[in-house]
Amino acid sequence: MIERLRTFLTVLEEGSVNRASRRLGVPQPTLSRQIQALEAEVGGTLLERGSWGVRATDLGFKVREKMLPVIKAHDQAWAEVQASARGREAQLRVGYLGSTAHRFLTKPLEHLRNEFPGLRLWLFDQTPVEQLEAMRNGELDVAIIGQEGAALADDFYKRKAARLPLCVAIASSHALSGNKTISLSDLAGESFVGVAEATVPGRNEWITRLCQRAGFKPRFLAKTTAINDTFTLIGGEGAVALLPTYSDQMSSPGIVFVPIAEKWATWDLYVLRQRGRGNPASRRLVELIM
């Protein structure tokens, strides 16, 4: 069940069975059979398929909502058990925002593995709220977190890793999609996709402050808990979303990312580390990310 759920969640993240197959290194027919077996076990259809790729049905959204925390809890608990068997000093537990991994973690982790060849790395794709909770529970050594979560993290060692410009995610059919840049004021009449406070506290307030500086108050169409839901609303409802520029590394059918013209419109990424108890690997990872 766990592996079938992982397969399903990966398909949703990629928005394509083909891309999920390549990412997992599993033949597409095998992956499709795993999805079918999961649907049979759940008792309903979990994915809708079309020329645009795949997306979750209402039942699929429910499965993701209920089971994603279970998968993460399983992975973290298993990591804790294995870490206890091997000794704490031989491990490093890192929480990160999924969309930041390639740009900010790939190279630092390569260097870290070379410098600490016996180190066991445990990586957890988590929301800011999940990262903060795990840090406070002693379940993470390092967290790669956005400015909203960092504002609530004064109890940890904290350093700014990057200040990033913004882009707007819009439907490829939108009148502004062909622009080289878009001013915030051009979005005054648009519906914005926000983020649930339980997932990223303070994100909607940040968006509101940016828009007010540009002369208008944003109207939020919805507040989502996952980036795939955001893309679905952009493609299906014609909404827009303000995102840090690293988000343009993600892909979704029918969605384009256009840079925001205002240079003052930025978003900060932070690295958190446990105070006073970080092992050498955790300190070195922070240095490498910086």
mmCIF file of C-alpha atoms in Angstrom:
data_model
loop_
_atom_site.group_PDB
_atom_site.id
_atom_site.type_symbol
_atom_site.label_atom_id
_atom_site.label_comp_id
_atom_site.label_asym_id
_atom_site.label_seq_id
_atom_site.Cartn_x
_atom_site.Cartn_y
_atom_site.Cartn_z
ATOM 1 C CA MET A 1 0.000 0.000 0.000
ATOM 2 C CA ILE A 2 2.758 2.473 0.940
ATOM 3 C CA GLU A 3 4.596 2.077 -2.365
ATOM 4 C CA ARG A 4 1.375 2.301 -4.396
ATOM 5 C CA LEU A 5 0.529 5.519 -2.575
ATOM 6 C CA ARG A 6 4.014 6.867 -3.304
ATOM 7 C CA THR A 7 3.487 6.081 -6.983
ATOM 8 C CA PHE A 8 0.120 7.857 -7.007
ATOM 9 C CA LEU A 9 1.537 10.950 -5.283
ATOM 10 C CA THR A 10 4.467 11.075 -7.706
ATOM 11 C CA VAL A 11 2.108 10.934 -10.695
ATOM 12 C CA LEU A 12 0.182 13.871 -9.228
ATOM 13 C CA GLU A 13 3.364 15.857 -8.637
ATOM 14 C CA GLU A 14 4.570 15.281 -12.185
ATOM 15 C CA GLY A 15 1.142 15.697 -13.813
ATOM 16 C CA SER A 16 2.070 12.899 -16.198
ATOM 17 C CA VAL A 17 2.395 9.119 -16.028
ATOM 18 C CA ASN A 18 5.339 9.280 -18.446
ATOM 19 C CA ARG A 19 7.275 11.787 -16.345
ATOM 20 C CA ALA A 20 6.485 9.868 -13.156
ATOM 21 C CA SER A 21 7.733 6.697 -14.825
ATOM 22 C CA ARG A 22 11.051 8.348 -15.701
ATOM 23 C CA ARG A 23 11.427 9.876 -12.236
ATOM 24 C CA LEU A 24 10.769 6.598 -10.437
ATOM 25 C CA GLY A 25 12.700 4.464 -12.892
ATOM 26 C CA VAL A 26 9.664 2.200 -13.267
ATOM 27 C CA PRO A 27 8.267 1.071 -16.646
ATOM 28 C CA GLN A 28 5.037 2.865 -17.496
ATOM 29 C CA PRO A 29 2.934 -0.343 -17.678
ATOM 30 C CA THR A 30 4.126 -1.318 -14.182
ATOM 31 C CA LEU A 31 3.323 2.139 -12.848
ATOM 32 C CA SER A 32 -0.138 2.052 -14.443
ATOM 33 C CA ARG A 33 -0.819 -1.337 -12.860
ATOM 34 C CA GLN A 34 0.164 0.059 -9.454
ATOM 35 C CA ILE A 35 -2.300 2.915 -9.877
ATOM 36 C CA GLN A 36 -5.034 0.504 -10.974
ATOM 37 C CA ALA A 37 -4.329 -1.721 -7.963
ATOM 38 C CA LEU A 38 -4.567 1.286 -5.660
ATOM 39 C CA GLU A 39 -7.852 2.360 -7.255
ATOM 40 C CA ALA A 40 -9.205 -1.149 -6.770
ATOM 41 C CA GLU A 41 -8.103 -1.104 -3.143
ATOM 42 C CA VAL A 42 -9.604 2.341 -2.508
ATOM 43 C CA GLY A 43 -12.755 1.532 -4.441
ATOM 44 C CA GLY A 44 -12.878 4.356 -6.980
ATOM 45 C CA THR A 45 -11.090 6.274 -9.748
ATOM 46 C CA LEU A 46 -8.248 8.467 -8.517
ATOM 47 C CA LEU A 47 -6.963 10.052 -11.737
ATOM 48 C CA GLU A 48 -8.498 11.841 -14.721
ATOM 49 C CA ARG A 49 -6.524 11.528 -17.943
ATOM 50 C CA GLY A 50 -6.558 13.879 -20.920
ATOM 51 C CA SER A 51 -4.384 15.568 -23.530
ATOM 52 C CA TRP A 52 -3.141 17.901 -20.776
ATOM 53 C CA GLY A 53 -1.839 14.975 -18.706
ATOM 54 C CA VAL A 54 -3.378 13.638 -15.495
ATOM 55 C CA ARG A 55 -4.986 15.252 -12.481
ATOM 56 C CA ALA A 56 -6.697 13.983 -9.378
ATOM 57 C CA THR A 57 -10.399 13.244 -9.196
ATOM 58 C CA ASP A 58 -12.309 14.414 -6.130
ATOM 59 C CA LEU A 59 -11.542 11.028 -4.582
ATOM 60 C CA GLY A 60 -7.887 11.381 -5.612
ATOM 61 C CA PHE A 61 -7.665 14.748 -3.858
ATOM 62 C CA LYS A 62 -9.147 13.163 -0.739
ATOM 63 C CA VAL A 63 -6.606 10.327 -0.833
ATOM 64 C CA ARG A 64 -3.750 12.797 -1.163
ATOM 65 C CA GLU A 65 -5.099 15.026 1.613
ATOM 66 C CA LYS A 66 -5.465 12.138 4.058
ATOM 67 C CA MET A 67 -2.551 9.917 3.079
ATOM 68 C CA LEU A 68 0.285 12.367 2.314
ATOM 69 C CA PRO A 69 0.755 13.186 6.034
ATOM 70 C CA VAL A 70 0.714 9.454 6.762
ATOM 71 C CA ILE A 71 3.469 8.796 4.207
ATOM 72 C CA LYS A 72 5.587 11.633 5.589
ATOM 73 C CA ALA A 73 5.082 10.438 9.158
ATOM 74 C CA HIS A 74 6.028 6.889 8.109
ATOM 75 C CA ASP A 75 9.220 8.100 6.400
ATOM 76 C CA GLN A 76 10.242 10.247 9.312
ATOM 77 C CA ALA A 77 9.525 7.546 11.887
ATOM 78 C CA TRP A 78 11.481 4.999 9.864
ATOM 79 C CA ALA A 79 14.375 7.431 9.529
ATOM 80 C CA GLU A 80 14.373 7.902 13.301
ATOM 81 C CA VAL A 81 14.437 4.162 13.928
ATOM 82 C CA GLN A 82 17.274 3.575 11.485
ATOM 83 C CA ALA A 83 19.180 6.590 12.808
ATOM 84 C CA SER A 84 18.952 5.232 16.336
ATOM 85 C CA ALA A 85 20.390 1.933 15.125
ATOM 86 C CA ARG A 86 23.352 3.634 13.421
ATOM 87 C CA GLY A 87 24.029 6.480 15.831
ATOM 88 C CA ARG A 88 22.967 10.111 15.640
ATOM 89 C CA GLU A 89 26.334 11.508 14.586
ATOM 90 C CA ALA A 90 26.240 9.480 11.361
ATOM 91 C CA GLN A 91 23.047 11.074 10.096
ATOM 92 C CA LEU A 92 21.689 14.413 8.931
ATOM 93 C CA ARG A 93 17.955 15.103 8.693
ATOM 94 C CA VAL A 94 16.992 17.898 6.318
ATOM 95 C CA GLY A 95 13.553 19.362 5.701
ATOM 96 C CA TYR A 96 12.975 21.378 2.554
ATOM 97 C CA LEU A 97 10.340 22.969 0.343
ATOM 98 C CA GLY A 98 9.999 20.574 -2.578
ATOM 99 C CA SER A 99 10.285 23.219 -5.275
ATOM 100 C CA THR A 100 13.604 24.507 -3.873
ATOM 101 C CA ALA A 101 15.427 21.167 -3.879
ATOM 102 C CA HIS A 102 17.102 21.225 -7.287
ATOM 103 C CA ARG A 103 18.416 24.789 -7.112
ATOM 104 C CA PHE A 104 19.505 24.984 -3.475
ATOM 105 C CA LEU A 105 20.231 21.440 -2.312
ATOM 106 C CA THR A 106 21.584 19.354 -5.188
ATOM 107 C CA LYS A 107 25.140 20.768 -5.336
ATOM 108 C CA PRO A 108 25.554 21.308 -1.566
ATOM 109 C CA LEU A 109 24.536 17.716 -0.889
ATOM 110 C CA GLU A 110 27.018 16.433 -3.475
ATOM 111 C CA HIS A 111 29.823 18.303 -1.701
ATOM 112 C CA LEU A 112 28.589 17.168 1.712
ATOM 113 C CA ARG A 113 28.621 13.501 0.701
ATOM 114 C CA ASN A 114 32.214 13.887 -0.492
ATOM 115 C CA GLU A 115 33.289 15.533 2.769
ATOM 116 C CA PHE A 116 31.351 13.121 5.024
ATOM 117 C CA PRO A 117 31.447 9.787 3.175
ATOM 118 C CA GLY A 118 29.850 7.833 6.040
ATOM 119 C CA LEU A 119 26.966 10.274 6.484
ATOM 120 C CA ARG A 120 23.398 9.049 6.066
ATOM 121 C CA LEU A 121 21.167 11.789 4.678
ATOM 122 C CA TRP A 122 17.422 11.857 5.334
ATOM 123 C CA LEU A 123 15.506 14.360 3.201
ATOM 124 C CA PHE A 124 11.918 15.356 3.935
ATOM 125 C CA ASP A 125 9.739 17.343 1.526
ATOM 126 C CA GLN A 126 7.663 19.385 3.990
ATOM 127 C CA THR A 127 5.517 22.478 4.224
ATOM 128 C CA PRO A 128 6.847 25.352 6.378
ATOM 129 C CA VAL A 129 4.471 24.401 9.203
ATOM 130 C CA GLU A 130 5.662 20.783 9.086
ATOM 131 C CA GLN A 131 9.297 21.888 9.081
ATOM 132 C CA LEU A 132 8.843 24.127 12.117
ATOM 133 C CA GLU A 133 7.032 21.406 14.024
ATOM 134 C CA ALA A 134 9.725 18.853 13.165
ATOM 135 C CA MET A 135 12.508 21.263 14.175
ATOM 136 C CA ARG A 136 10.842 21.962 17.509
ATOM 137 C CA ASN A 137 10.367 18.241 18.110
ATOM 138 C CA GLY A 138 14.058 17.582 17.408
ATOM 139 C CA GLU A 139 13.184 15.563 14.306
ATOM 140 C CA LEU A 140 15.171 17.746 11.861
ATOM 141 C CA ASP A 141 18.709 19.098 11.984
ATOM 142 C CA VAL A 142 18.358 21.613 9.128
ATOM 143 C CA ALA A 143 15.373 23.192 7.378
ATOM 144 C CA ILE A 144 15.229 25.056 4.046
ATOM 145 C CA ILE A 145 12.277 27.350 4.569
ATOM 146 C CA GLY A 146 10.642 30.450 3.119
ATOM 147 C CA GLN A 147 10.469 33.883 4.687
ATOM 148 C CA GLU A 148 6.997 33.261 6.101
ATOM 149 C CA GLY A 149 8.077 30.259 8.157
ATOM 150 C CA ALA A 150 11.397 31.882 9.062
ATOM 151 C CA ALA A 151 9.499 34.752 10.693
ATOM 152 C CA LEU A 152 8.233 32.223 13.260
ATOM 153 C CA ALA A 153 11.603 30.564 13.836
ATOM 154 C CA ASP A 154 13.536 32.790 16.228
ATOM 155 C CA ASP A 155 14.288 29.789 18.434
ATOM 156 C CA PHE A 156 16.695 28.414 15.785
ATOM 157 C CA TYR A 157 19.941 29.514 14.189
ATOM 158 C CA LYS A 158 18.734 31.319 11.071
ATOM 159 C CA ARG A 159 20.472 32.652 7.966
ATOM 160 C CA LYS A 160 19.140 34.130 4.738
ATOM 161 C CA ALA A 161 20.171 31.900 1.836
ATOM 162 C CA ALA A 162 18.818 33.912 -1.097
ATOM 163 C CA ARG A 163 16.681 36.878 -2.085
ATOM 164 C CA LEU A 164 14.718 35.953 -5.180
ATOM 165 C CA PRO A 165 12.699 37.958 -7.699
ATOM 166 C CA LEU A 166 9.119 36.946 -8.411
ATOM 167 C CA CYS A 167 7.192 35.558 -11.323
ATOM 168 C CA VAL A 168 3.503 35.163 -12.019
ATOM 169 C CA ALA A 169 2.094 31.777 -12.996
ATOM 170 C CA ILE A 170 -0.707 32.224 -15.518
ATOM 171 C CA ALA A 171 -2.528 30.168 -18.122
ATOM 172 C CA SER A 172 -0.790 30.014 -21.512
ATOM 173 C CA SER A 173 -4.034 31.300 -23.042
ATOM 174 C CA HIS A 174 -3.994 34.463 -20.878
ATOM 175 C CA ALA A 175 -3.615 37.777 -22.717
ATOM 176 C CA LEU A 176 -0.450 38.568 -20.731
ATOM 177 C CA SER A 177 1.216 35.185 -21.187
ATOM 178 C CA GLY A 178 3.377 36.353 -24.090
ATOM 179 C CA ASN A 179 4.859 39.307 -22.218
ATOM 180 C CA LYS A 180 8.548 39.296 -21.320
ATOM 181 C CA THR A 181 7.644 40.797 -17.936
ATOM 182 C CA ILE A 182 4.415 41.693 -16.128
ATOM 183 C CA SER A 183 3.944 44.593 -13.710
ATOM 184 C CA LEU A 184 2.036 43.883 -10.527
ATOM 185 C CA SER A 185 -0.397 46.652 -11.456
ATOM 186 C CA ASP A 186 -1.309 44.669 -14.602
ATOM 187 C CA LEU A 187 -2.793 42.022 -12.296
ATOM 188 C CA ALA A 188 -5.214 44.361 -10.522
ATOM 189 C CA GLY A 189 -8.294 42.759 -12.063
ATOM 190 C CA GLU A 190 -7.169 39.148 -11.719
ATOM 191 C CA SER A 191 -8.204 36.439 -9.261
ATOM 192 C CA PHE A 192 -5.279 35.255 -7.143
ATOM 193 C CA VAL A 193 -4.617 31.768 -5.819
ATOM 194 C CA GLY A 194 -3.615 32.023 -2.178
ATOM 195 C CA VAL A 195 -2.162 29.484 0.237
ATOM 196 C CA ALA A 196 -3.877 27.977 3.257
ATOM 197 C CA GLU A 197 -2.597 29.485 6.504
ATOM 198 C CA ALA A 198 -2.215 25.987 7.958
ATOM 199 C CA THR A 199 0.331 25.249 5.223
ATOM 200 C CA VAL A 200 2.256 28.521 4.725
ATOM 201 C CA PRO A 201 1.299 31.040 7.408
ATOM 202 C CA GLY A 202 1.694 34.636 6.266
ATOM 203 C CA ARG A 203 1.935 33.971 2.501
ATOM 204 C CA ASN A 204 -1.408 35.626 1.680
ATOM 205 C CA GLU A 205 -0.540 38.640 3.839
ATOM 206 C CA TRP A 206 2.735 38.980 1.944
ATOM 207 C CA ILE A 207 0.911 38.843 -1.413
ATOM 208 C CA THR A 208 -1.546 41.451 -0.172
ATOM 209 C CA ARG A 209 1.258 43.828 0.871
ATOM 210 C CA LEU A 210 2.919 43.520 -2.537
ATOM 211 C CA CYS A 211 -0.323 44.240 -4.381
ATOM 212 C CA GLN A 212 -1.195 47.162 -2.118
ATOM 213 C CA ARG A 213 2.187 48.700 -2.863
ATOM 214 C CA ALA A 214 1.277 48.355 -6.548
ATOM 215 C CA GLY A 215 -1.999 50.186 -5.909
ATOM 216 C CA PHE A 216 -4.664 47.524 -5.466
ATOM 217 C CA LYS A 217 -5.977 44.881 -3.078
ATOM 218 C CA PRO A 218 -5.867 41.307 -4.405
ATOM 219 C CA ARG A 219 -8.983 39.175 -4.658
ATOM 220 C CA PHE A 220 -8.289 35.585 -3.661
ATOM 221 C CA LEU A 221 -10.178 32.919 -5.583
ATOM 222 C CA ALA A 222 -9.065 30.120 -3.259
ATOM 223 C CA LYS A 223 -6.380 29.130 -0.764
ATOM 224 C CA THR A 224 -4.688 25.861 -1.625
ATOM 225 C CA THR A 225 -2.483 23.420 0.251
ATOM 226 C CA ALA A 226 -0.447 22.071 -2.702
ATOM 227 C CA ILE A 227 1.173 23.523 -5.820
ATOM 228 C CA ASN A 228 -0.728 21.110 -8.068
ATOM 229 C CA ASP A 229 -4.008 22.534 -6.783
ATOM 230 C CA THR A 230 -2.669 25.992 -7.581
ATOM 231 C CA PHE A 231 -1.855 24.973 -11.154
ATOM 232 C CA THR A 232 -5.287 23.378 -11.547
ATOM 233 C CA LEU A 233 -6.992 26.647 -10.578
ATOM 234 C CA ILE A 234 -4.748 28.635 -12.896
ATOM 235 C CA GLY A 235 -5.499 26.358 -15.845
ATOM 236 C CA GLY A 236 -9.163 25.757 -15.096
ATOM 237 C CA GLU A 237 -10.317 29.048 -13.597
ATOM 238 C CA GLY A 238 -7.957 31.544 -15.222
ATOM 239 C CA ALA A 239 -6.501 32.584 -11.862
ATOM 240 C CA VAL A 240 -2.927 33.798 -11.278
ATOM 241 C CA ALA A 241 -0.338 33.091 -8.589
ATOM 242 C CA LEU A 242 2.693 35.025 -7.380
ATOM 243 C CA LEU A 243 5.680 32.736 -6.838
ATOM 244 C CA PRO A 244 9.451 32.992 -6.315
ATOM 245 C CA THR A 245 11.346 32.551 -9.577
ATOM 246 C CA TYR A 246 12.644 29.077 -8.687
ATOM 247 C CA SER A 247 9.074 27.915 -9.341
ATOM 248 C CA ASP A 248 9.619 28.284 -13.081
ATOM 249 C CA GLN A 249 11.638 25.057 -12.906
ATOM 250 C CA MET A 250 8.373 23.234 -12.354
ATOM 251 C CA SER A 251 6.193 22.362 -15.301
ATOM 252 C CA SER A 252 2.467 21.968 -15.726
ATOM 253 C CA PRO A 253 0.521 21.702 -18.997
ATOM 254 C CA GLY A 254 -0.934 25.033 -20.051
ATOM 255 C CA ILE A 255 0.914 27.098 -17.409
ATOM 256 C CA VAL A 256 3.611 29.692 -18.110
ATOM 257 C CA PHE A 257 5.805 31.703 -15.725
ATOM 258 C CA VAL A 258 6.420 35.372 -16.510
ATOM 259 C CA PRO A 259 8.866 37.506 -14.447
ATOM 260 C CA ILE A 260 7.444 40.351 -12.377
ATOM 261 C CA ALA A 261 8.860 43.686 -13.558
ATOM 262 C CA GLU A 262 9.199 45.395 -10.167
ATOM 263 C CA LYS A 263 12.699 44.879 -8.741
ATOM 264 C CA TRP A 264 11.470 45.510 -5.205
ATOM 265 C CA ALA A 265 9.075 42.554 -5.384
ATOM 266 C CA THR A 266 11.195 39.779 -3.848
ATOM 267 C CA TRP A 267 10.964 36.691 -1.647
ATOM 268 C CA ASP A 268 13.574 35.394 0.803
ATOM 269 C CA LEU A 269 14.724 31.823 1.413
ATOM 270 C CA TYR A 270 16.223 30.889 4.790
ATOM 271 C CA VAL A 271 18.220 28.038 6.299
ATOM 272 C CA LEU A 272 17.425 26.984 9.872
ATOM 273 C CA ARG A 273 19.690 24.884 12.093
ATOM 274 C CA GLN A 274 19.252 23.585 15.610
ATOM 275 C CA ARG A 275 21.001 25.811 18.152
ATOM 276 C CA GLY A 276 23.831 24.364 20.204
ATOM 277 C CA ARG A 277 23.385 20.754 19.135
ATOM 278 C CA GLY A 278 24.123 20.711 15.442
ATOM 279 C CA ASN A 279 26.604 18.104 14.313
ATOM 280 C CA PRO A 280 29.491 19.111 11.991
ATOM 281 C CA ALA A 281 27.554 17.983 8.921
ATOM 282 C CA SER A 282 24.620 20.276 9.704
ATOM 283 C CA ARG A 283 26.923 23.273 10.139
ATOM 284 C CA ARG A 284 28.760 22.456 6.931
ATOM 285 C CA LEU A 285 25.525 22.087 4.953
ATOM 286 C CA VAL A 286 24.437 25.563 6.021
ATOM 287 C CA GLU A 287 27.802 26.926 4.841
ATOM 288 C CA LEU A 288 27.474 25.155 1.484
ATOM 289 C CA ILE A 289 23.952 26.445 0.881
ATOM 290 C CA MET A 290 25.045 29.986 1.660
#
